[in-house]
């Protein structure tokens, strides 16, 4: 398959090469060959000759290491897989549950700028206090404590800069790779790769949609206001 049919523009092509190279380095080069994508991995032959060393680790361990190295989208995908004992063995579930998406926080000034842009007003007009030190930092967003003008203490969830584009690009590539797995590596169909990616896509889109999330929170508050 031509890489520019699989990856729809230059940056996607770069990301695809990165994904394939990481998978090859963690011992999945033979799968890449079967998917007819070997030409897009520099030095794949050399990587394959070293593959025997990587096989000292279990497939499950190598998979988790690869997902961790590939970043937020793949870490989230692995976390979803850890909840699928109907498809994966205990060995895979145990390893996938080790995935964590705690990462270094991004700059608080960036967070303040994002909040200002998204809410259409300066931080000082929106809050009487806004903590520069996040309460928690994940691969998709970080959370800041703030105090509203009426004294209510709230938490403000701020997406990482550019994370939506990164995740959507990765999901497009995952979708195409899942289709190639189904076509060229039929024994993996037992894991239903296209279904898993579709399920993941729906979940991650919900997580990215903070507006919907806020709407659900407000609805819950109204329902329980008198309880």
Short mmCIF file of C-alpha atoms in Angstrom, two decimals:
data_model
loop_
_atom_site.label_atom_id
_atom_site.label_comp_id
_atom_site.label_asym_id
_atom_site.label_seq_id
_atom_site.Cartn_x
_atom_site.Cartn_y
_atom_site.Cartn_z
CA UNK A 1 0.00 0.00 0.00
CA UNK A 2 1.38 3.42 -0.92
CA UNK A 3 2.25 5.39 2.21
CA UNK A 4 0.49 8.48 0.86
CA UNK A 5 -2.75 6.53 0.56
CA UNK A 6 -2.34 5.32 4.13
CA UNK A 7 -1.08 8.64 5.52
CA UNK A 8 -3.07 11.49 4.04
CA UNK A 9 -0.47 14.27 4.24
CA UNK A 10 3.21 14.80 5.00
CA UNK A 11 3.00 14.99 8.78
CA UNK A 12 0.87 11.85 8.92
CA UNK A 13 3.49 10.12 6.78
CA UNK A 14 6.20 11.11 9.25
CA UNK A 15 4.12 9.88 12.16
CA UNK A 16 3.41 6.59 10.40
CA UNK A 17 7.13 5.97 9.89
CA UNK A 18 7.72 6.73 13.56
CA UNK A 19 4.99 4.29 14.67
CA UNK A 20 6.28 1.51 12.42
CA UNK A 21 9.89 2.06 13.48
CA UNK A 22 9.04 1.91 17.18
CA UNK A 23 7.00 -1.27 16.66
CA UNK A 24 9.89 -2.82 14.72
CA UNK A 25 12.41 -1.95 17.43
CA UNK A 26 10.21 -3.69 19.99
CA UNK A 27 10.12 -6.91 18.02
CA UNK A 28 7.12 -6.53 15.71
CA UNK A 29 9.05 -6.11 12.46
CA UNK A 30 7.77 -9.41 11.09
CA UNK A 31 4.20 -8.13 11.40
CA UNK A 32 5.16 -4.95 9.54
CA UNK A 33 6.60 -7.09 6.74
CA UNK A 34 3.38 -9.08 6.46
CA UNK A 35 1.40 -5.82 6.24
CA UNK A 36 3.53 -4.84 3.20
CA UNK A 37 4.88 -1.75 4.98
CA UNK A 38 8.53 -2.79 5.32
CA UNK A 39 9.72 -0.25 2.73
CA UNK A 40 8.61 2.57 5.01
CA UNK A 41 10.83 1.53 7.95
CA UNK A 42 14.45 2.62 7.54
CA UNK A 43 16.91 -0.21 8.25
CA UNK A 44 14.15 -2.73 8.94
CA UNK A 45 16.43 -5.58 7.84
CA UNK A 46 18.98 -4.64 10.50
CA UNK A 47 16.22 -4.30 13.10
CA UNK A 48 14.87 -7.75 12.19
CA UNK A 49 18.33 -9.28 12.62
CA UNK A 50 18.35 -7.92 16.17
CA UNK A 51 14.80 -9.07 16.85
CA UNK A 52 15.94 -12.26 18.56
CA UNK A 53 17.32 -10.16 21.41
CA UNK A 54 14.00 -8.38 21.92
CA UNK A 55 12.26 -11.73 22.14
CA UNK A 56 13.92 -12.29 25.52
CA UNK A 57 11.03 -10.15 26.77
CA UNK A 58 7.48 -11.41 26.47
CA UNK A 59 5.27 -10.16 23.64
CA UNK A 60 3.02 -8.48 26.22
CA UNK A 61 5.96 -6.60 27.78
CA UNK A 62 7.25 -5.51 24.38
CA UNK A 63 3.79 -4.31 23.38
CA UNK A 64 3.45 -2.19 26.52
CA UNK A 65 6.94 -0.70 26.05
CA UNK A 66 6.06 0.22 22.46
CA UNK A 67 2.75 1.81 23.44
CA UNK A 68 4.46 3.83 26.18
CA UNK A 69 7.10 5.09 23.76
CA UNK A 70 4.51 6.08 21.14
CA UNK A 71 2.83 8.55 23.47
CA UNK A 72 -0.62 9.67 24.65
CA UNK A 73 -2.88 8.08 22.02
CA UNK A 74 -1.23 4.69 22.31
CA UNK A 75 -1.05 4.82 26.11
CA UNK A 76 -4.79 5.50 26.18
CA UNK A 77 -5.37 2.68 23.70
CA UNK A 78 -3.41 0.31 25.92
CA UNK A 79 -5.39 1.40 28.97
CA UNK A 80 -8.59 0.59 27.10
CA UNK A 81 -7.21 -2.82 26.12
CA UNK A 82 -6.44 -3.53 29.78
CA UNK A 83 -10.20 -3.61 30.37
CA UNK A 84 -10.82 -6.29 27.74
CA UNK A 85 -10.21 -9.68 29.44
CA UNK A 86 -12.78 -11.08 27.00
CA UNK A 87 -10.20 -10.66 24.20
CA UNK A 88 -6.81 -10.73 25.89
CA UNK A 89 -5.13 -13.22 28.20
CA UNK A 90 -4.28 -12.46 31.83
CA UNK A 91 -0.63 -11.92 30.87
CA UNK A 92 -1.56 -9.04 28.55
CA UNK A 93 -4.06 -7.54 31.00
CA UNK A 94 -1.48 -7.50 33.82
CA UNK A 95 1.13 -5.80 31.63
CA UNK A 96 -1.29 -3.29 30.09
CA UNK A 97 -2.49 -2.23 33.53
CA UNK A 98 1.03 -0.96 34.18
CA UNK A 99 0.51 1.83 31.65
CA UNK A 100 0.35 5.23 33.24
CA UNK A 101 -0.30 8.55 31.52
CA UNK A 102 1.10 10.83 34.23
CA UNK A 103 3.46 13.22 32.44
CA UNK A 104 5.23 16.47 33.18
CA UNK A 105 2.85 19.46 33.27
CA UNK A 106 2.99 22.04 30.52
CA UNK A 107 3.71 25.68 31.27
CA UNK A 108 1.09 27.41 33.45
CA UNK A 109 1.18 30.52 31.24
CA UNK A 110 0.13 28.34 28.31
CA UNK A 111 -2.68 26.92 30.44
CA UNK A 112 -3.86 30.43 31.35
CA UNK A 113 -3.76 31.50 27.70
CA UNK A 114 -5.79 28.44 26.63
CA UNK A 115 -8.44 29.14 29.31
CA UNK A 116 -8.60 32.80 28.28
CA UNK A 117 -8.96 31.89 24.59
CA UNK A 118 -11.55 29.16 25.17
CA UNK A 119 -13.70 31.15 27.61
CA UNK A 120 -13.30 34.49 25.89
CA UNK A 121 -12.19 36.53 28.89
CA UNK A 122 -9.01 37.16 30.91
CA UNK A 123 -8.32 34.84 33.84
CA UNK A 124 -8.66 37.78 36.24
CA UNK A 125 -12.23 38.40 35.08
CA UNK A 126 -13.21 34.75 35.34
CA UNK A 127 -11.64 33.79 38.67
CA UNK A 128 -10.54 35.47 41.86
CA UNK A 129 -7.75 32.88 42.11
CA UNK A 130 -6.18 30.49 39.62
CA UNK A 131 -3.40 28.17 40.74
CA UNK A 132 -0.32 28.07 38.53
CA UNK A 133 0.61 24.65 39.91
CA UNK A 134 -1.64 21.90 38.46
CA UNK A 135 -3.29 19.43 40.81
CA UNK A 136 -2.67 16.66 38.28
CA UNK A 137 -1.15 16.31 34.83
CA UNK A 138 -2.06 13.62 32.31
CA UNK A 139 -1.31 12.89 28.69
CA UNK A 140 -4.41 14.72 27.44
CA UNK A 141 -4.96 17.49 29.98
CA UNK A 142 -3.98 18.95 33.30
CA UNK A 143 -6.16 20.20 36.13
CA UNK A 144 -5.83 23.54 37.94
CA UNK A 145 -7.60 24.60 41.12
CA UNK A 146 -9.37 27.95 40.91
CA UNK A 147 -11.77 30.12 42.92
CA UNK A 148 -14.79 31.68 41.23
CA UNK A 149 -15.76 35.29 41.83
CA UNK A 150 -18.58 34.10 44.11
CA UNK A 151 -16.13 32.12 46.25
CA UNK A 152 -16.81 28.63 44.87
CA UNK A 153 -13.72 26.45 44.62
CA UNK A 154 -13.55 24.67 41.25
CA UNK A 155 -11.12 22.67 39.16
CA UNK A 156 -10.34 23.74 35.60
CA UNK A 157 -9.39 21.02 33.10
CA UNK A 158 -7.09 22.33 30.36
CA UNK A 159 -6.22 20.34 27.23
CA UNK A 160 -2.59 20.06 26.26
CA UNK A 161 -1.71 22.37 23.35
CA UNK A 162 -2.28 20.62 20.03
CA UNK A 163 -3.27 17.32 21.66
CA UNK A 164 -6.52 16.99 19.71
CA UNK A 165 -4.72 17.13 16.37
CA UNK A 166 -2.11 14.61 17.55
CA UNK A 167 -4.75 12.16 18.74
CA UNK A 168 -6.94 12.48 15.65
CA UNK A 169 -3.92 11.90 13.38
CA UNK A 170 -2.96 8.81 15.39
CA UNK A 171 -6.52 7.48 15.30
CA UNK A 172 -6.65 7.84 11.50
CA UNK A 173 -3.43 5.84 11.27
CA UNK A 174 -4.60 3.25 13.80
CA UNK A 175 -7.79 2.78 11.77
CA UNK A 176 -5.83 2.10 8.58
CA UNK A 177 -3.32 -0.15 10.34
CA UNK A 178 -6.15 -2.19 11.88
CA UNK A 179 -7.61 -2.73 8.40
CA UNK A 180 -4.23 -3.88 7.11
CA UNK A 181 -3.87 -6.29 10.04
CA UNK A 182 -7.27 -7.74 9.25
CA UNK A 183 -6.34 -8.19 5.59
CA UNK A 184 -2.78 -9.48 5.88
CA UNK A 185 -2.51 -11.09 9.34
CA UNK A 186 -5.80 -13.02 9.58
CA UNK A 187 -4.83 -14.93 12.72
CA UNK A 188 -5.01 -11.63 14.65
CA UNK A 189 -8.67 -11.19 13.67
CA UNK A 190 -9.53 -13.06 16.89
CA UNK A 191 -8.59 -9.79 18.66
CA UNK A 192 -10.98 -7.83 16.39
CA UNK A 193 -8.57 -4.93 15.70
CA UNK A 194 -10.95 -2.80 13.63
CA UNK A 195 -13.68 -3.08 16.25
CA UNK A 196 -11.23 -2.17 19.04
CA UNK A 197 -9.98 0.92 17.22
CA UNK A 198 -13.55 2.02 16.50
CA UNK A 199 -14.47 1.56 20.16
CA UNK A 200 -11.35 3.48 21.21
CA UNK A 201 -12.13 6.31 18.80
CA UNK A 202 -15.58 6.83 20.27
CA UNK A 203 -14.21 6.82 23.82
CA UNK A 204 -11.33 9.19 23.20
CA UNK A 205 -13.56 11.64 21.35
CA UNK A 206 -15.83 11.73 24.38
CA UNK A 207 -12.85 12.39 26.62
CA UNK A 208 -11.66 15.22 24.39
CA UNK A 209 -15.10 16.81 24.33
CA UNK A 210 -14.95 18.78 27.55
CA UNK A 211 -18.04 20.75 26.54
CA UNK A 212 -20.13 17.58 26.57
CA UNK A 213 -18.44 16.54 29.81
CA UNK A 214 -19.33 19.88 31.40
CA UNK A 215 -22.91 19.53 30.18
CA UNK A 216 -23.26 16.13 31.84
CA UNK A 217 -21.82 17.56 35.07
CA UNK A 218 -24.27 20.47 35.05
CA UNK A 219 -27.19 18.12 34.33
CA UNK A 220 -26.15 15.85 37.21
CA UNK A 221 -25.95 18.89 39.52
CA UNK A 222 -29.47 20.02 38.53
CA UNK A 223 -30.94 16.53 39.04
CA UNK A 224 -29.45 16.25 42.51
CA UNK A 225 -29.85 19.88 43.58
CA UNK A 226 -32.75 19.10 45.90
CA UNK A 227 -31.55 15.76 47.25
#
